[in-house]
Short mmCIF file of C-alpha atoms and ligand atoms in Angstrom, two decimals:
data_model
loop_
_atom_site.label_atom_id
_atom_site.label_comp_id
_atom_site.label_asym_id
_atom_site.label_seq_id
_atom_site.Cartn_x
_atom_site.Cartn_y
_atom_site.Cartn_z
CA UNK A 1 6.34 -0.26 0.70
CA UNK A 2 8.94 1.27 -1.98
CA UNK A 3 11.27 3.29 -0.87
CA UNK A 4 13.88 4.94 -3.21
CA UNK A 5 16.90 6.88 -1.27
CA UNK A 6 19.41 8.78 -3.16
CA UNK A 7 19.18 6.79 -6.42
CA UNK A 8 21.50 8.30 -9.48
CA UNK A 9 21.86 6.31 -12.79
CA UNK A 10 24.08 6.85 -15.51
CA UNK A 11 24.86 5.62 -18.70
CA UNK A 12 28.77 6.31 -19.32
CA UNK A 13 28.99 10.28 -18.85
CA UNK A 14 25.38 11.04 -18.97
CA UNK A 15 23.39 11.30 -15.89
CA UNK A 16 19.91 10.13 -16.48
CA UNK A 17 18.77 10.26 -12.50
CA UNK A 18 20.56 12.21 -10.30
CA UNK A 19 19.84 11.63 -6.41
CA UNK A 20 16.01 11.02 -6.55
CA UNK A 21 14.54 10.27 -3.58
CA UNK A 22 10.46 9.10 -3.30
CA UNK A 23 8.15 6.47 -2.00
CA UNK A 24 4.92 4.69 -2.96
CA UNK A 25 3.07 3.41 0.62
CA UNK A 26 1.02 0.40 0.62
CA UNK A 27 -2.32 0.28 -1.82
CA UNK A 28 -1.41 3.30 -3.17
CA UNK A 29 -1.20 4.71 -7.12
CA UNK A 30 1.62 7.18 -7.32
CA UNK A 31 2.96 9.04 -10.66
CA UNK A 32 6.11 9.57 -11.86
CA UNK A 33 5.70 12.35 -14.44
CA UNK A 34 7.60 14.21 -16.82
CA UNK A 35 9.25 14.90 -20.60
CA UNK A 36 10.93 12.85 -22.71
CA UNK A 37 14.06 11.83 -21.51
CA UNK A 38 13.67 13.37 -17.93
CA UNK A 39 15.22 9.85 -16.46
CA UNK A 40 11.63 7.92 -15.63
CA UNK A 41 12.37 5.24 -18.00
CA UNK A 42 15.68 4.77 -16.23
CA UNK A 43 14.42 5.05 -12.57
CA UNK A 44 11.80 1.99 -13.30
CA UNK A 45 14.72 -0.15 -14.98
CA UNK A 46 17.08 0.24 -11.97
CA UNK A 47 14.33 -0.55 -9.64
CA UNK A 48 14.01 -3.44 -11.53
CA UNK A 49 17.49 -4.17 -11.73
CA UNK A 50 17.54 -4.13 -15.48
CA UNK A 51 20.04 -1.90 -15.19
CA UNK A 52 22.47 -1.27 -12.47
CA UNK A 53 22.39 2.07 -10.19
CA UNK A 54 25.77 3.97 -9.52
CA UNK A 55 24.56 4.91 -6.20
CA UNK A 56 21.64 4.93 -3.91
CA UNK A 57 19.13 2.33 -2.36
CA UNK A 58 16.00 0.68 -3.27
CA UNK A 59 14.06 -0.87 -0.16
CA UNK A 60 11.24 -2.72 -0.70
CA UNK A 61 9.13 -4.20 2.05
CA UNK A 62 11.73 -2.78 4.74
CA UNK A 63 14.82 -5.16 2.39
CA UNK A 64 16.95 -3.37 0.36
CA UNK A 65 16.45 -5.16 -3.08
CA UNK A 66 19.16 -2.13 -4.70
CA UNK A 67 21.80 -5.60 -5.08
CA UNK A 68 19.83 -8.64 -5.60
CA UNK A 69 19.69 -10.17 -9.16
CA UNK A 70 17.36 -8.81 -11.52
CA UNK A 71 15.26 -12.04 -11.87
CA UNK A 72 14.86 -12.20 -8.04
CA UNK A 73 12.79 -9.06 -7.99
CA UNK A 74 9.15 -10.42 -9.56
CA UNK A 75 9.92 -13.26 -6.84
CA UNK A 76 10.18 -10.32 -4.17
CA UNK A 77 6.88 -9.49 -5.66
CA UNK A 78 7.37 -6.38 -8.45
CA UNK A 79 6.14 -7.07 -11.56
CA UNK A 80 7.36 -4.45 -14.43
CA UNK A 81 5.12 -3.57 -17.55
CA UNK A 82 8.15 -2.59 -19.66
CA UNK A 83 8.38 0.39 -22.33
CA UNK A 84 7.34 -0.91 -25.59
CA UNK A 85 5.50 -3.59 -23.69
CA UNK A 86 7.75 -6.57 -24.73
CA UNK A 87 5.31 -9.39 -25.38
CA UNK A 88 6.61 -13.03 -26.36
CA UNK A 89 5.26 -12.49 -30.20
CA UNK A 90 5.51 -15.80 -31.08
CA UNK A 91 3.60 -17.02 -28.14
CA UNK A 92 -0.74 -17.01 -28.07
CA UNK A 93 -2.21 -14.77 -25.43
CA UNK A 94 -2.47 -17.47 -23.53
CA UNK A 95 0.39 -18.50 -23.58
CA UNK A 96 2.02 -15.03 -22.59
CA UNK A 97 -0.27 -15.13 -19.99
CA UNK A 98 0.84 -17.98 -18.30
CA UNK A 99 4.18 -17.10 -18.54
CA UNK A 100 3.88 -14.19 -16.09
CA UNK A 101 3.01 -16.85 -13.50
CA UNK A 102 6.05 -18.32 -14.16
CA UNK A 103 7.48 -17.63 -10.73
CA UNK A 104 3.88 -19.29 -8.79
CA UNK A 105 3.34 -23.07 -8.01
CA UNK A 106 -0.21 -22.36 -7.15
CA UNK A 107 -2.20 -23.89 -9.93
CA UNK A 108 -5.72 -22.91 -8.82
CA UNK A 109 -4.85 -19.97 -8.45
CA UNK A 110 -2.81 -19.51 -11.37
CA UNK A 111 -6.39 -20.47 -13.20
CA UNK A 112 -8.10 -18.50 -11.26
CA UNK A 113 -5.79 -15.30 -11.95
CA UNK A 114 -6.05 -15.88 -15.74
CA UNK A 115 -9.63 -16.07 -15.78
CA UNK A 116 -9.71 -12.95 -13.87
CA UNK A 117 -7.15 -11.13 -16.32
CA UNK A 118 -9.54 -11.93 -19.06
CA UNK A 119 -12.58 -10.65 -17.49
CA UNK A 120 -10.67 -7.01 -17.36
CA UNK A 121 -9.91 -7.70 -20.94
CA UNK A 122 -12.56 -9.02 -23.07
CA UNK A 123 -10.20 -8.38 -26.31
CA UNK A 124 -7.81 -10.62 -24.88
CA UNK A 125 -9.99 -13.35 -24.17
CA UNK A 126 -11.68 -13.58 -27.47
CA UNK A 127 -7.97 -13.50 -28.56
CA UNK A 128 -6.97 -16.26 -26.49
CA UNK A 129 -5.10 -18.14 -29.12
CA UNK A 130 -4.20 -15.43 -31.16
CA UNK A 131 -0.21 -14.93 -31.82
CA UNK A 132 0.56 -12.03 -29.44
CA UNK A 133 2.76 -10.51 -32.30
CA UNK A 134 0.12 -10.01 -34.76
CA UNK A 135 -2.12 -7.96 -31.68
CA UNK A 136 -2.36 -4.54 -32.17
CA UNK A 137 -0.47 -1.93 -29.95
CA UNK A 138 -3.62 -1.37 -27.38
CA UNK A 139 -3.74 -5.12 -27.06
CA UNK A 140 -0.36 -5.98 -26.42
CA UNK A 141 -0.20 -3.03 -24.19
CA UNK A 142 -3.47 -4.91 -22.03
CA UNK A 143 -1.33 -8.30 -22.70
CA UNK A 144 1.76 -6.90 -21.01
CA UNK A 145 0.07 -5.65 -17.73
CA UNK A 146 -2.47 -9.37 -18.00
CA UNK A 147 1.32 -10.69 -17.70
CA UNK A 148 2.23 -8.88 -15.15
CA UNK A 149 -0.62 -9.06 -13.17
CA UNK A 150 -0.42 -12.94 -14.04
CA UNK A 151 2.68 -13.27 -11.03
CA UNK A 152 0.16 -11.83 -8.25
CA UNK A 153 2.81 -8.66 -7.81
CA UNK A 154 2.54 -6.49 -4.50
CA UNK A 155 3.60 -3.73 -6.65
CA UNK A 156 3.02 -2.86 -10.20
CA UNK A 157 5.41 -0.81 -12.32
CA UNK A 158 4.17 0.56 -15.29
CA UNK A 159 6.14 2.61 -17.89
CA UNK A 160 3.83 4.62 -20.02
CA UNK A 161 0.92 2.43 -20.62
CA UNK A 162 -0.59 4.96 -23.20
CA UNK A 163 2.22 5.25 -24.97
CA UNK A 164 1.34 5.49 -28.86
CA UNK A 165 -2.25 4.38 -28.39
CA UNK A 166 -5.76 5.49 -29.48
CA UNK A 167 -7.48 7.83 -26.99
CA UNK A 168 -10.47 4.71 -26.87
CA UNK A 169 -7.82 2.42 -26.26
CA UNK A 170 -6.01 4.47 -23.53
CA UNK A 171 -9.55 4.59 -22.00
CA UNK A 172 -9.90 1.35 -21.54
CA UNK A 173 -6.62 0.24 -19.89
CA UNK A 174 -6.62 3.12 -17.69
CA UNK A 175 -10.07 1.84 -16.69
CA UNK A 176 -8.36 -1.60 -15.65
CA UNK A 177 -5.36 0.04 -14.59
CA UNK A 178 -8.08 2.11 -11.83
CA UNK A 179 -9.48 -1.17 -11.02
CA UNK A 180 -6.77 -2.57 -10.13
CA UNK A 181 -5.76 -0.16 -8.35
CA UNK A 182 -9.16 -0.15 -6.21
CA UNK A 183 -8.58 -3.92 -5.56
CA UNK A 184 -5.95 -2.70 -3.29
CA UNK A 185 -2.45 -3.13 -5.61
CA UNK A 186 -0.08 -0.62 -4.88
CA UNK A 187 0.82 0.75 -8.10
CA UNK A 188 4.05 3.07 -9.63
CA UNK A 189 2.93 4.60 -12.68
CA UNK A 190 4.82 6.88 -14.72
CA UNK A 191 3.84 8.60 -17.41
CA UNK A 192 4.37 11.46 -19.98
CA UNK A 193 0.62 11.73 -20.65
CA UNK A 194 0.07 13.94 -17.26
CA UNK A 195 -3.38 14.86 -17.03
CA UNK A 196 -4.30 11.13 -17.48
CA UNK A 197 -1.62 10.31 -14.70
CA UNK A 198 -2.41 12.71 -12.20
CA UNK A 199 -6.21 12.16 -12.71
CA UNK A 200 -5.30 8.24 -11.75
CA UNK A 201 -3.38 8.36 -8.84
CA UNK A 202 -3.28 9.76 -5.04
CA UNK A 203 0.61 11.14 -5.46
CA UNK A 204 2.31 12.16 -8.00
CA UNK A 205 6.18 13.45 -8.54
CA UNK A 206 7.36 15.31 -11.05
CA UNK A 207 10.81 15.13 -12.79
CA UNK A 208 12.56 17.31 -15.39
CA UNK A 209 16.47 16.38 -16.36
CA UNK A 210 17.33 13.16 -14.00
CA UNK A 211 15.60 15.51 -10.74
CA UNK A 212 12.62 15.52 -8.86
CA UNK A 213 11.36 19.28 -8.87
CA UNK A 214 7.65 18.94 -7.70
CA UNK A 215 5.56 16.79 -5.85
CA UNK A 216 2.34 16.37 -3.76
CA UNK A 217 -1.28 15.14 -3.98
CA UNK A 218 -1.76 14.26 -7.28
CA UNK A 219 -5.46 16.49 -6.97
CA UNK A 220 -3.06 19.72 -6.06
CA UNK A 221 -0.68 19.35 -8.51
CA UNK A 222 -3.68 19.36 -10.90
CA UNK A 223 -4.47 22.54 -9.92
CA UNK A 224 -1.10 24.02 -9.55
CA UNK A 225 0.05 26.84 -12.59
CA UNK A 226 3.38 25.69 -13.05
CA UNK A 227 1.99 22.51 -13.50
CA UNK A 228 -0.79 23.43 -15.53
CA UNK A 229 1.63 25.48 -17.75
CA UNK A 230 4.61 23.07 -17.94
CA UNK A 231 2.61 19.45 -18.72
CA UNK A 232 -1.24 20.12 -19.17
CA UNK A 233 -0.77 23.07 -22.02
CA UNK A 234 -2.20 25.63 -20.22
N1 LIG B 301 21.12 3.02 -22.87
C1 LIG B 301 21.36 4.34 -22.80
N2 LIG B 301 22.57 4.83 -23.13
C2 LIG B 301 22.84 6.15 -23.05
N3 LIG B 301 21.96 7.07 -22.61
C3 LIG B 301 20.74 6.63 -22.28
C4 LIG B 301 20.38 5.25 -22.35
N4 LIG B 301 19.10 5.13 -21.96
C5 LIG B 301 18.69 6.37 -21.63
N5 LIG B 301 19.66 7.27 -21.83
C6 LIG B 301 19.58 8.72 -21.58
O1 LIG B 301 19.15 8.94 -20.26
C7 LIG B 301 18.23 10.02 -20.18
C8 LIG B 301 16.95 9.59 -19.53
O2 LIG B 301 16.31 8.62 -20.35
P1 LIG B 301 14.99 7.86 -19.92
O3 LIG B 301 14.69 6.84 -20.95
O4 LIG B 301 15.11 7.40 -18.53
O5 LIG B 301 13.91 9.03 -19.99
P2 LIG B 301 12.31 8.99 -19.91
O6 LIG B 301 11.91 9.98 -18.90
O7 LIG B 301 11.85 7.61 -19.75
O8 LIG B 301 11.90 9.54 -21.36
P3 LIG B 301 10.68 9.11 -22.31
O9 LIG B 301 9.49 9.84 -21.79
O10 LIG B 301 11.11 9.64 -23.65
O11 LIG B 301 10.54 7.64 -22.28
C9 LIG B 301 18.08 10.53 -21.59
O12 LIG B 301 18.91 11.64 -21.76
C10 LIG B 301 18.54 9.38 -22.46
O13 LIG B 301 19.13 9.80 -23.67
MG1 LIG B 302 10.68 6.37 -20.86
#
């Protein structure tokens, strides 16, 4: 469904990605794993088209999307879940909510999808017409993927959805994040936390300074040594 050939990012003289080349098939949940500034921040923006590639392609659905405009991609049907989440703080819950859908004229099932986005989240629902700015970090973290989940994606990117958050709260998006997943979404998760990642997903890569060193099942890589010694403290 994603396929990513040859992609290499940089900002001025730094090379964040250099040549990375994976894919994420249809319903799955692959991982994108690795230290702080290994480069998967920057391989989710250019997918995105937040940011522009100097080389490579993105195909999605057999079209390369590595040109089109960046608002263009949630309409191809990829919804990001940014770093640092970036709700609307000025906006309810509700209100952020519906914005995801901005991109759907189906009303019914526009109500239908926010009804269902608040059934994964109970803390968002009895928040409904809370400010989203005044949420705490686990809730605007669950607000950010309701959003995103709120344009019906075929494909969910997520950038570090446990990032700075409360091993209960972590929990409980992963648990939606898994549910999700089992609905049949076809998800791209990356992650720093890698225990957490490879336990959630079928696939994982691994990447250390803009590269892709390692990859495989996501249940083998669990068990591998350099794996267990490089990202699980082992
Ligand atoms: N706007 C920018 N300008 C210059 N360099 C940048 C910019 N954004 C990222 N970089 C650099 O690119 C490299 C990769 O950064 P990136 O954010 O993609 O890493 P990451 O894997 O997401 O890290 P983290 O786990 O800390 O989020 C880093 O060396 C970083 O300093
Ligand atoms: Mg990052």
């Amino acid at each position: 469904m994603l396929e990513v050939t040859g992609l290499h990012v940089a900002y001025g003289g730094i090379q964040a990605v250099r040549s990375i080349t994976f894919h994420v098939n249809e319903g799955e949940t692959v991982a994108l794993i690795g230290a702080n500034g290994a480069g998967k921040t920057s391989t989710l923006k250019a997918i995105s088209r937040v940011l522009d590639a100097v080389g490579g392609d993105v195909h999605f659905c057999g079209e390369k999307i590595s040109r089109i405009a960046p608002h263009h991609v949630i309409r191809k049907g990829i919804a990001l879940v940014p770093e640092g989440r970036g709700v609307f703080p000025r906006l309810t819950v509700q209100e952020n909510l519906r914005m995801g859908a901005f991109v759907r004229a189906d009303n019914a099932g526009i109500e239908q999808d926010l009804q269902k986005v608040l059934a994964y989240f109970p803390r968002l629902q009895e928040r409904e017409r809370q400010l989203a700015g005044t949420l705490s970090g686990g809730e605007q973290q669950m607000l950010a993927i309701g959003r995103a989940l709120m344009s019906r994606p075929k494909l969910l990117l997520l950038d570090e959805p446990s990032m700075g958050l409360a091993p209960i709260m972590v929990q409980k998006i992963f648990e939606v994040i898994r549910a999700v997943a089992a609905e049949g979404m076809t998800i791209l998760l990356i992650e720093q936390n890698a225990k957490l990642a490879l336990e959630s997903s079928r696939r994982a890569y691994v990447m250390e300074s803009g590269e892709i060193t390692l990859h495989g099942e996501s249940a083998q890589l669990l068990d591998d040594p350099k794996v267990r010694a490089a990202y699980l403290g082992e």
